[in-house]
Tab-separated table of C-alpha atoms in Angstrom:
chain	number	residue	atom	x	y	z
A	1	MET	CA	-11.308	54.453	6.618
A	2	ILE	CA	-10.104	54.271	3.031
A	3	MET	CA	-6.464	54.123	4.156
A	4	ARG	CA	-7.246	51.279	6.572
A	5	ASP	CA	-8.993	49.326	3.844
A	6	PHE	CA	-6.037	49.857	1.546
A	7	PHE	CA	-3.548	48.519	4.085
A	8	GLU	CA	-5.832	45.603	4.971
A	9	GLU	CA	-6.045	44.663	1.294
A	10	GLN	CA	-2.288	45.037	0.914
A	11	LYS	CA	-1.748	42.761	3.911
A	12	LEU	CA	-4.145	40.195	2.463
A	13	GLY	CA	-2.401	40.398	-0.902
A	14	ASN	CA	1.007	39.838	0.707
A	15	ALA	CA	-0.327	36.874	2.689
A	16	LEU	CA	-1.716	35.285	-0.471
A	17	ALA	CA	1.525	35.898	-2.358
A	18	ASN	CA	3.501	34.150	0.398
A	19	MET	CA	1.255	31.074	0.381
A	20	PRO	CA	2.594	27.969	-1.395
A	21	LEU	CA	1.326	27.505	-4.932
A	22	ALA	CA	-0.594	24.397	-3.868
A	23	ALA	CA	-2.493	26.478	-1.290
A	24	ARG	CA	-3.171	29.300	-3.762
A	25	LEU	CA	-4.653	26.735	-6.147
A	26	ALA	CA	-6.983	25.258	-3.525
A	27	PRO	CA	-10.296	24.591	-5.308
A	28	LYS	CA	-12.877	27.373	-5.050
A	29	SER	CA	-15.639	25.252	-6.582
A	30	ILE	CA	-16.367	21.585	-7.309
A	31	GLU	CA	-15.454	22.232	-10.950
A	32	ASP	CA	-11.925	23.219	-9.863
A	33	PHE	CA	-11.219	19.693	-8.627
A	34	ALA	CA	-9.066	17.619	-10.935
A	35	GLY	CA	-9.762	13.895	-10.967
A	36	GLN	CA	-11.914	11.793	-8.641
A	37	ASP	CA	-14.714	11.601	-11.212
A	38	ASP	CA	-15.853	8.334	-9.612
A	39	ILE	CA	-17.058	10.284	-6.578
A	40	LEU	CA	-17.302	13.929	-7.706
A	41	ALA	CA	-18.779	13.809	-11.215
A	42	PRO	CA	-22.251	15.400	-11.587
A	43	GLY	CA	-24.884	13.143	-10.093
A	44	LYS	CA	-22.475	11.154	-7.899
A	45	LEU	CA	-23.466	10.667	-4.257
A	46	LEU	CA	-20.693	12.708	-2.630
A	47	ARG	CA	-21.199	15.625	-5.004
A	48	ARG	CA	-24.943	15.645	-4.333
A	49	LEU	CA	-24.310	15.638	-0.584
A	50	ILE	CA	-21.849	18.528	-0.837
A	51	GLU	CA	-24.121	20.625	-3.032
A	52	ALA	CA	-27.041	20.078	-0.645
A	53	ASP	CA	-24.870	20.676	2.452
A	54	LYS	CA	-25.931	17.239	3.694
A	55	VAL	CA	-22.523	15.595	4.051
A	56	ARG	CA	-22.545	12.771	6.582
A	57	SER	CA	-19.635	11.189	8.415
A	58	ALA	CA	-17.176	9.761	5.909
A	59	VAL	CA	-13.627	8.593	5.450
A	60	PHE	CA	-11.513	9.789	2.525
A	61	PHE	CA	-8.647	7.430	1.757
A	62	GLY	CA	-6.026	7.271	-0.975
A	63	PRO	CA	-2.382	8.138	-1.701
A	64	PRO	CA	-0.881	11.548	-0.857
A	65	GLY	CA	-1.596	14.602	-3.006
A	66	VAL	CA	-4.859	13.486	-4.614
A	67	GLY	CA	-7.256	16.005	-3.048
A	68	LYS	CA	-8.507	14.388	0.181
A	69	THR	CA	-7.664	17.287	2.493
A	70	ALA	CA	-8.486	19.870	-0.183
A	71	LEU	CA	-11.978	18.443	-0.580
A	72	ALA	CA	-12.522	18.236	3.189
A	73	ARG	CA	-11.550	21.905	3.550
A	74	PHE	CA	-13.743	22.868	0.614
A	75	ILE	CA	-16.653	21.161	2.381
A	76	ALA	CA	-15.708	23.036	5.572
A	77	LYS	CA	-15.922	26.394	3.755
A	78	SER	CA	-19.242	25.592	2.106
A	79	THR	CA	-21.078	24.067	5.088
A	80	LYS	CA	-23.160	25.868	7.705
A	81	ALA	CA	-21.805	23.584	10.422
A	82	TYR	CA	-19.135	24.691	12.906
A	83	VAL	CA	-15.760	23.359	11.800
A	84	SER	CA	-12.935	21.873	13.877
A	85	GLU	CA	-9.766	20.311	12.508
A	86	LEU	CA	-7.357	17.920	14.230
A	87	ASN	CA	-4.372	15.852	13.133
A	88	ALA	CA	-4.469	12.403	14.717
A	89	ALA	CA	-0.670	12.160	14.629
A	90	ALA	CA	-0.422	15.049	17.121
A	91	ALA	CA	-3.769	15.123	18.952
A	92	GLY	CA	-4.473	13.120	22.082
A	93	VAL	CA	-7.601	11.925	23.853
A	94	ALA	CA	-7.814	15.197	25.810
A	95	ASP	CA	-7.891	17.240	22.569
A	96	LEU	CA	-10.522	14.924	21.152
A	97	LYS	CA	-12.732	15.055	24.250
A	98	ARG	CA	-12.552	18.869	24.274
A	99	VAL	CA	-13.780	19.083	20.682
A	100	LEU	CA	-16.550	16.551	21.341
A	101	GLU	CA	-17.686	18.327	24.531
A	102	GLU	CA	-17.828	21.644	22.675
A	103	ALA	CA	-19.838	19.978	19.914
A	104	LYS	CA	-22.294	18.598	22.492
A	105	THR	CA	-22.683	22.019	24.117
A	106	ARG	CA	-23.210	23.603	20.727
A	107	ILE	CA	-26.084	21.205	20.005
A	108	GLU	CA	-27.710	21.494	23.434
A	109	ASN	CA	-27.373	25.251	24.054
A	110	ASN	CA	-27.582	26.694	20.566
A	111	PHE	CA	-31.052	27.644	19.385
A	112	GLU	CA	-30.172	26.514	15.858
A	113	GLN	CA	-28.656	23.276	17.233
A	114	LYS	CA	-25.597	23.833	15.056
A	115	ARG	CA	-23.667	20.639	14.430
A	116	THR	CA	-19.881	20.338	14.288
A	117	LEU	CA	-17.880	19.153	11.316
A	118	LEU	CA	-14.678	17.542	12.590
A	119	ILE	CA	-11.942	17.017	10.011
A	120	LEU	CA	-9.571	14.412	11.410
A	121	ASP	CA	-6.427	14.076	9.320
A	122	GLU	CA	-4.363	10.874	9.491
A	123	ILE	CA	-7.128	9.084	11.390
A	124	HIS	CA	-5.194	5.804	11.115
A	125	HIS	CA	-2.846	7.106	13.851
A	126	PHE	CA	-5.667	6.865	16.409
A	127	ASN	CA	-5.674	3.605	18.343
A	128	LYS	CA	-8.805	1.635	19.262
A	129	THR	CA	-9.373	3.556	22.504
A	130	GLN	CA	-9.173	6.922	20.762
A	131	GLN	CA	-11.479	5.756	17.998
A	132	ASP	CA	-13.964	4.458	20.590
A	133	VAL	CA	-14.130	7.975	22.075
A	134	LEU	CA	-15.493	9.213	18.740
A	135	LEU	CA	-18.218	6.594	18.386
A	136	PRO	CA	-21.017	8.035	20.625
A	137	SER	CA	-20.741	11.515	19.068
A	138	VAL	CA	-20.758	10.144	15.522
A	139	GLU	CA	-23.620	7.773	16.320
A	140	SER	CA	-25.752	10.530	17.901
A	141	GLY	CA	-25.064	12.938	15.050
A	142	GLN	CA	-23.501	15.563	17.320
A	143	ILE	CA	-20.527	15.652	14.968
A	144	ILE	CA	-20.021	15.026	11.303
A	145	LEU	CA	-16.649	13.334	11.089
A	146	ILE	CA	-14.502	13.352	7.981
A	147	GLY	CA	-11.522	11.083	8.544
A	148	ILE	CA	-8.596	11.395	6.149
A	149	THR	CA	-6.050	8.631	5.670
A	150	THR	CA	-3.506	7.250	3.222
A	151	GLU	CA	-4.104	3.748	4.608
A	152	ASN	CA	-6.838	1.232	3.891
A	153	PRO	CA	-9.602	2.099	6.409
A	154	TYR	CA	-10.787	-1.508	6.556
A	155	PHE	CA	-7.492	-2.371	8.253
A	156	TYR	CA	-7.051	0.687	10.472
A	157	ILE	CA	-10.522	1.851	11.568
A	158	ASN	CA	-12.703	-0.012	14.057
A	159	ASN	CA	-15.598	-1.869	12.489
A	160	ALA	CA	-18.088	-0.147	14.791
A	161	LEU	CA	-16.891	3.299	13.690
A	162	LEU	CA	-16.445	2.304	10.070
A	163	SER	CA	-20.040	1.094	9.891
A	164	ARG	CA	-21.154	4.701	10.545
A	165	PHE	CA	-19.027	6.041	7.685
A	166	SER	CA	-19.420	6.380	3.969
A	167	VAL	CA	-16.072	5.327	2.495
A	168	PHE	CA	-14.732	7.263	-0.510
A	169	GLU	CA	-11.558	6.145	-2.251
A	170	PHE	CA	-9.371	8.761	-3.973
A	171	LYS	CA	-7.220	7.635	-6.912
A	172	PRO	CA	-3.828	8.965	-8.162
A	173	LEU	CA	-4.217	11.799	-10.640
A	174	SER	CA	-3.700	11.098	-14.337
A	175	LYS	CA	-1.723	13.136	-16.842
A	176	GLU	CA	-4.954	14.831	-17.962
A	177	HIS	CA	-5.792	15.829	-14.388
A	178	LEU	CA	-2.337	17.297	-13.718
A	179	THR	CA	-2.441	19.099	-17.076
A	180	LYS	CA	-5.704	20.710	-15.943
A	181	ILE	CA	-3.995	21.826	-12.737
A	182	THR	CA	-1.137	23.273	-14.808
A	183	SER	CA	-3.621	25.364	-16.786
A	184	ARG	CA	-5.116	26.713	-13.563
A	185	ALA	CA	-1.632	27.585	-12.333
A	186	GLU	CA	-0.872	29.445	-15.571
A	187	ASN	CA	-4.005	31.516	-15.011
A	188	ILE	CA	-2.739	32.550	-11.567
A	189	GLU	CA	0.993	32.905	-12.266
A	190	ASN	CA	2.639	34.664	-15.195
A	191	PHE	CA	4.499	31.795	-16.890
A	192	ASN	CA	4.611	29.353	-19.780
A	193	ILE	CA	5.912	25.799	-19.534
A	194	ASP	CA	7.332	23.732	-22.375
A	195	GLU	CA	5.314	20.613	-23.086
A	196	ASP	CA	8.245	18.272	-22.427
A	197	ALA	CA	8.961	20.054	-19.130
A	198	ARG	CA	5.334	19.724	-18.037
A	199	ASP	CA	5.192	16.051	-19.025
A	200	PHE	CA	8.437	15.367	-17.138
A	201	LEU	CA	7.091	16.926	-13.942
A	202	ILE	CA	3.833	15.021	-14.330
A	203	THR	CA	5.626	11.690	-14.790
A	204	GLN	CA	7.927	12.271	-11.838
A	205	ALA	CA	5.066	13.340	-9.559
A	206	ASN	CA	3.469	9.915	-10.029
A	207	GLY	CA	-0.112	11.108	-9.547
A	208	ASP	CA	0.663	13.400	-6.575
A	209	ALA	CA	-0.613	16.950	-7.246
A	210	ARG	CA	1.129	18.425	-4.216
A	211	ARG	CA	4.521	17.156	-5.296
A	212	PHE	CA	3.832	18.317	-8.837
A	213	LEU	CA	2.896	21.844	-7.705
A	214	ASN	CA	5.842	22.082	-5.299
A	215	ALA	CA	8.227	21.253	-8.163
A	216	LEU	CA	6.423	23.689	-10.463
A	217	GLU	CA	6.677	26.434	-7.844
A	218	LEU	CA	10.394	25.760	-7.377
A	219	ALA	CA	10.820	26.051	-11.137
A	220	LEU	CA	9.012	29.411	-11.081
A	221	ILE	CA	11.080	30.738	-8.185
A	222	THR	CA	14.385	29.787	-9.826
A	223	THR	CA	13.508	31.013	-13.322
A	224	PRO	CA	14.785	34.585	-13.823
A	225	TYR	CA	12.310	37.247	-14.916
A	226	VAL	CA	13.438	38.839	-18.190
A	227	GLY	CA	10.200	40.565	-19.139
A	228	GLY	CA	6.965	38.903	-20.144
A	229	PRO	CA	5.896	35.464	-18.874
A	230	LYS	CA	8.570	33.261	-17.320
A	231	GLN	CA	9.492	30.285	-19.508
A	232	ILE	CA	10.010	26.932	-17.792
A	233	THR	CA	12.166	24.642	-19.891
A	234	PHE	CA	12.875	20.927	-19.592
A	235	GLU	CA	16.296	21.585	-18.032
A	236	ILE	CA	14.767	23.806	-15.346
A	237	ALA	CA	12.060	21.223	-14.622
A	238	LYS	CA	14.633	18.440	-14.380
A	239	ASP	CA	16.598	20.372	-11.764
A	240	CYS	CA	13.490	20.888	-9.641
A	241	ILE	CA	12.387	17.270	-9.219
A	242	GLN	CA	15.377	14.974	-9.604
A	243	LYS	CA	13.964	11.749	-8.225
A	244	ARG	CA	10.575	10.293	-9.036
A	245	HIS	CA	8.186	10.162	-6.122
A	246	LEU	CA	7.226	6.597	-5.199
A	247	ASN	CA	4.384	5.906	-2.808
A	248	TYR	CA	6.050	3.503	-0.405
A	249	ASP	CA	5.707	3.581	3.368
A	250	LYS	CA	7.519	0.666	4.992
A	251	LYS	CA	4.695	0.344	7.522
A	252	GLY	CA	1.814	1.220	5.204
A	253	ASP	CA	-0.389	-0.394	2.590
A	254	ASP	CA	1.915	0.367	-0.344
A	255	HIS	CA	4.681	-1.619	1.321
A	256	TYR	CA	2.493	-4.709	1.607
A	257	ASP	CA	0.825	-4.216	-1.770
A	258	ILE	CA	4.156	-4.036	-3.612
A	259	ILE	CA	5.752	-6.989	-1.853
A	260	SER	CA	2.538	-8.920	-2.566
A	261	ALA	CA	2.788	-8.002	-6.258
A	262	PHE	CA	6.464	-9.048	-6.250
A	263	ILE	CA	5.742	-12.499	-4.781
A	264	LYS	CA	2.732	-13.107	-7.017
A	265	SER	CA	4.744	-12.117	-10.099
A	266	MET	CA	7.428	-14.687	-9.253
A	267	ARG	CA	4.771	-17.299	-8.519
A	268	GLY	CA	3.027	-16.401	-11.786
A	269	SER	CA	6.256	-16.887	-13.816
A	270	ASP	CA	6.508	-13.239	-14.969
A	271	PRO	CA	10.190	-12.251	-14.635
A	272	ASP	CA	9.629	-8.749	-16.043
A	273	ALA	CA	6.974	-7.883	-13.483
A	274	ALA	CA	9.062	-9.460	-10.714
A	275	VAL	CA	12.143	-7.399	-11.518
A	276	TYR	CA	10.023	-4.238	-11.848
A	277	TRP	CA	8.524	-4.624	-8.351
A	278	LEU	CA	12.006	-5.488	-7.077
A	279	ALA	CA	13.280	-2.211	-8.544
A	280	ARG	CA	10.375	-0.304	-6.959
A	281	MET	CA	11.286	-1.635	-3.541
A	282	LEU	CA	15.019	-0.998	-3.927
A	283	GLU	CA	14.476	2.522	-5.249
A	284	SER	CA	12.183	3.245	-2.280
A	285	GLY	CA	14.841	2.180	0.208
A	286	GLU	CA	13.490	-1.223	1.234
A	287	ASP	CA	15.836	-3.425	3.273
A	288	PRO	CA	17.442	-5.913	0.809
A	289	ARG	CA	17.293	-8.615	3.482
A	290	PHE	CA	13.511	-8.280	3.665
A	291	ILE	CA	13.321	-8.781	-0.118
A	292	ALA	CA	15.758	-11.717	-0.029
A	293	ARG	CA	13.685	-13.495	2.628
A	294	ARG	CA	10.628	-13.260	0.391
A	295	ILE	CA	12.509	-14.733	-2.563
A	296	PHE	CA	13.764	-17.525	-0.289
A	297	ILE	CA	10.205	-18.318	0.850
A	298	CYS	CA	8.879	-18.241	-2.716
A	299	ALA	CA	11.603	-20.622	-3.888
A	300	ALA	CA	10.583	-23.137	-1.216
A	301	GLU	CA	6.821	-22.666	-1.332
A	302	ASP	CA	6.099	-22.090	-5.027
A	303	VAL	CA	9.018	-23.656	-6.926
A	304	GLY	CA	9.776	-26.501	-4.574
A	305	LEU	CA	11.013	-29.755	-6.017
A	306	ALA	CA	10.116	-28.782	-9.564
A	307	GLU	CA	13.475	-26.968	-9.549
A	308	PRO	CA	15.417	-27.618	-6.296
A	309	THR	CA	18.277	-25.362	-7.406
A	310	ALA	CA	15.998	-22.332	-6.947
A	311	LEU	CA	16.288	-22.731	-3.174
A	312	VAL	CA	20.093	-22.763	-3.403
A	313	ILE	CA	20.135	-19.595	-5.524
A	314	ALA	CA	17.656	-17.890	-3.181
A	315	GLU	CA	19.864	-18.782	-0.217
A	316	ALA	CA	22.884	-17.295	-1.991
A	317	ALA	CA	20.918	-14.081	-2.629
A	318	PHE	CA	19.954	-13.961	1.049
A	319	LYS	CA	23.589	-14.297	2.124
A	320	SER	CA	24.533	-11.590	-0.386
A	321	ALA	CA	21.936	-9.275	1.148
A	322	GLU	CA	23.553	-9.793	4.548
A	323	VAL	CA	27.008	-8.671	3.381
A	324	LEU	CA	26.349	-6.362	0.422
A	325	GLY	CA	24.681	-2.984	0.282
A	326	MET	CA	23.204	-0.998	-2.549
A	327	PRO	CA	23.875	-0.744	-5.399
A	328	GLU	CA	25.753	-4.090	-5.629
A	329	VAL	CA	23.101	-6.194	-3.879
A	330	ARG	CA	20.577	-5.405	-6.621
A	331	ILE	CA	22.360	-7.895	-8.917
A	332	PRO	CA	22.111	-11.125	-6.834
A	333	LEU	CA	18.568	-10.153	-5.845
A	334	ALA	CA	17.608	-9.728	-9.502
A	335	HIS	CA	19.402	-13.002	-10.346
A	336	ALA	CA	17.396	-14.899	-7.737
A	337	ALA	CA	14.051	-13.202	-8.458
A	338	ILE	CA	14.310	-13.856	-12.191
A	339	TYR	CA	15.442	-17.467	-11.638
A	340	VAL	CA	12.520	-18.150	-9.290
A	341	ALA	CA	10.077	-16.487	-11.689
A	342	CYS	CA	11.322	-18.534	-14.653
A	343	ALA	CA	11.532	-21.870	-12.801
A	344	PRO	CA	8.812	-24.530	-13.143
A	345	LYS	CA	6.420	-24.381	-10.218
A	346	SER	CA	5.206	-26.916	-7.682
A	347	ASN	CA	3.744	-26.367	-4.234
A	348	ALA	CA	3.579	-30.107	-3.512
A	349	ALA	CA	6.164	-29.961	-0.690
A	350	TYR	CA	4.320	-27.008	0.896
A	351	LEU	CA	1.008	-28.882	0.731
A	352	ALA	CA	2.623	-32.076	2.015
A	353	ILE	CA	4.025	-30.569	5.219
A	354	ASP	CA	0.787	-28.696	5.962
A	355	GLU	CA	-1.278	-31.847	5.465
A	356	ALA	CA	1.143	-33.842	7.618
A	357	LEU	CA	0.998	-31.197	10.384
A	358	ASN	CA	-2.779	-31.338	10.288
A	359	GLU	CA	-2.616	-35.138	10.593
A	360	VAL	CA	-0.265	-34.878	13.583
A	361	ARG	CA	-2.598	-32.397	15.298
A	362	ASN	CA	-5.931	-33.978	14.451
A	363	GLY	CA	-5.366	-37.510	13.123
A	364	PRO	CA	-4.915	-40.813	14.927
A	365	ARG	CA	-1.821	-41.426	17.005
A	366	ARG	CA	0.873	-43.420	15.265
A	367	ASP	CA	3.611	-45.070	17.271
A	368	VAL	CA	7.012	-45.741	15.766
A	369	PRO	CA	7.134	-49.347	14.434
A	370	VAL	CA	9.447	-51.556	16.431
A	371	HIS	CA	11.752	-52.261	13.492
A	372	LEU	CA	12.301	-48.495	12.940
A	373	LYS	CA	13.334	-47.780	16.490
A	374	SER	CA	16.953	-47.340	17.497
A	375	GLY	CA	18.551	-50.768	17.365
A	376	GLY	CA	15.698	-52.046	15.223
A	377	LYS	CA	17.968	-54.153	13.016
A	378	ASN	CA	17.428	-57.040	15.352
A	379	GLN	CA	13.686	-56.464	15.113
A	380	GLY	CA	13.437	-57.019	11.394
A	381	TYR	CA	14.569	-53.691	9.931
A	382	LYS	CA	15.544	-54.039	6.241
A	383	TYR	CA	18.489	-51.913	5.097
A	384	ALA	CA	17.390	-50.398	1.759
A	385	HIS	CA	20.889	-50.378	0.252
A	386	ASP	CA	21.046	-54.159	0.478
A	387	TYR	CA	18.257	-54.490	-2.085
A	388	PRO	CA	17.923	-53.891	-5.862
A	389	ASN	CA	17.484	-50.229	-6.779
A	390	HIS	CA	18.259	-49.456	-3.109
A	391	TYR	CA	14.609	-49.947	-2.294
A	392	VAL	CA	12.648	-52.456	-0.224
A	393	GLU	CA	9.043	-52.520	0.842
A	394	GLN	CA	8.444	-52.325	4.578
A	395	GLN	CA	6.203	-50.370	6.914
A	396	TYR	CA	7.572	-46.901	7.686
A	397	MET	CA	4.373	-45.517	9.197
A	398	PRO	CA	1.341	-47.256	10.745
A	399	MET	CA	-1.913	-46.589	8.879
A	400	PRO	CA	-0.075	-45.291	5.783
A	401	LYS	CA	-1.372	-42.047	4.320
A	402	LYS	CA	-0.171	-40.127	1.264
A	403	PHE	CA	0.929	-36.552	1.945
A	404	TYR	CA	3.409	-35.783	-0.823
A	405	LYS	CA	1.783	-35.794	-4.248
A	406	PRO	CA	4.441	-34.875	-6.834
A	407	THR	CA	3.343	-32.963	-9.888
A	408	LEU	CA	4.462	-33.286	-13.502
A	409	MET	CA	6.303	-29.945	-13.352
A	410	GLY	CA	10.045	-29.723	-14.013
A	411	LYS	CA	12.257	-32.129	-12.119
A	412	GLU	CA	9.365	-33.197	-9.937
A	413	LYS	CA	8.107	-35.192	-12.913
A	414	LEU	CA	11.198	-37.405	-12.528
A	415	ILE	CA	10.440	-37.841	-8.825
A	416	LYS	CA	6.884	-38.870	-9.629
A	417	GLU	CA	8.057	-41.383	-12.239
A	418	ARG	CA	10.682	-42.874	-9.901
A	419	GLN	CA	8.167	-43.209	-7.042
A	420	PHE	CA	5.759	-44.955	-9.392
A	421	ASN	CA	8.394	-47.329	-10.765
A	422	LEU	CA	9.615	-48.291	-7.293
A	423	ARG	CA	6.155	-49.134	-6.070
A	424	LYS	CA	4.555	-50.676	-9.136
A	425	LYS	CA	3.775	-54.370	-8.894
A	426	LYS	CA	6.302	-56.613	-10.531
């Protein structure tokens, strides 16, 4: 009996030793969690629910490596409910229905009416039909569902299902949070880490604890043991995480958030912010043509006739993106983005065409005046170049209406002045 216990303990010890560092550091108590004070600090709703084992269906959303899955699994270990776990990227409707049927049976046939806690990772991969399958079981309380996602749930989860959830947002971890995790790691592993090495890993991890711990573990594995605690230096740390992690999924929220920030920075005349978001996209592998199209649109929509040259430069950047790859294409893209950001702004042309389209769709019908039709010279058409200043008053549109309202920005001020001078009464 003693020998069996010894070997069982040895097996358990070997299994723990072979687990990744991130798994070995999985929180054993609420106090072990780093960050997420907005939802886990003493007295906060989610913490009170966990401590009372009264967690209700919820969705945890936020970037990778911030504790969503770790917290869900901590809840699973501390609850009295039966626990099932599925990954929506791999599970189908059949898998889902099996879990839900088992949960129903557990409620109906179990004397204690034990409920099921279903942890559903990457819930955003489930389509509407799959999400609809979950609704009756969540609504009846047969399952407690914790959905985990890196995407904004308000875009990816059905309103009917979302209305049954509490939504908890997880934020990227700060330097202080990752320093706390480092201290916990030092208590488990026999090592010391130089302050500059730790700070480098923290900066490169960009708020992602999993990436940080994976790099730290690689540093530990590759640092030779020479007696006493292993010493992780800056050079070792640099070798273990050579490129900063950037949250950027070309089909996810970060993609749209960053391109939105890029456009709004150009529109807001902040060239530094514009070139920063440009760099973020390029470093994350975004298609330069996608970026160039957005600069092109911004030049037309937000700069407009206040600086007409912006459209020409944006077009040149777009053509460059079609024939150049990285790293060369970064230069014309930066040229165009900075030019558009620094240019005076006017959306008068954008407003004019939208107002004119609305008039065409909803306003009164206007027929082409006879003198403007083909061959209208014999019907009284006046050739503008035959008159002073190459301008002559005549009707160009029945029931005249003003659509283009030039601003006083940049070169559009000159347009406004010229239009006024042409039309003022002599």
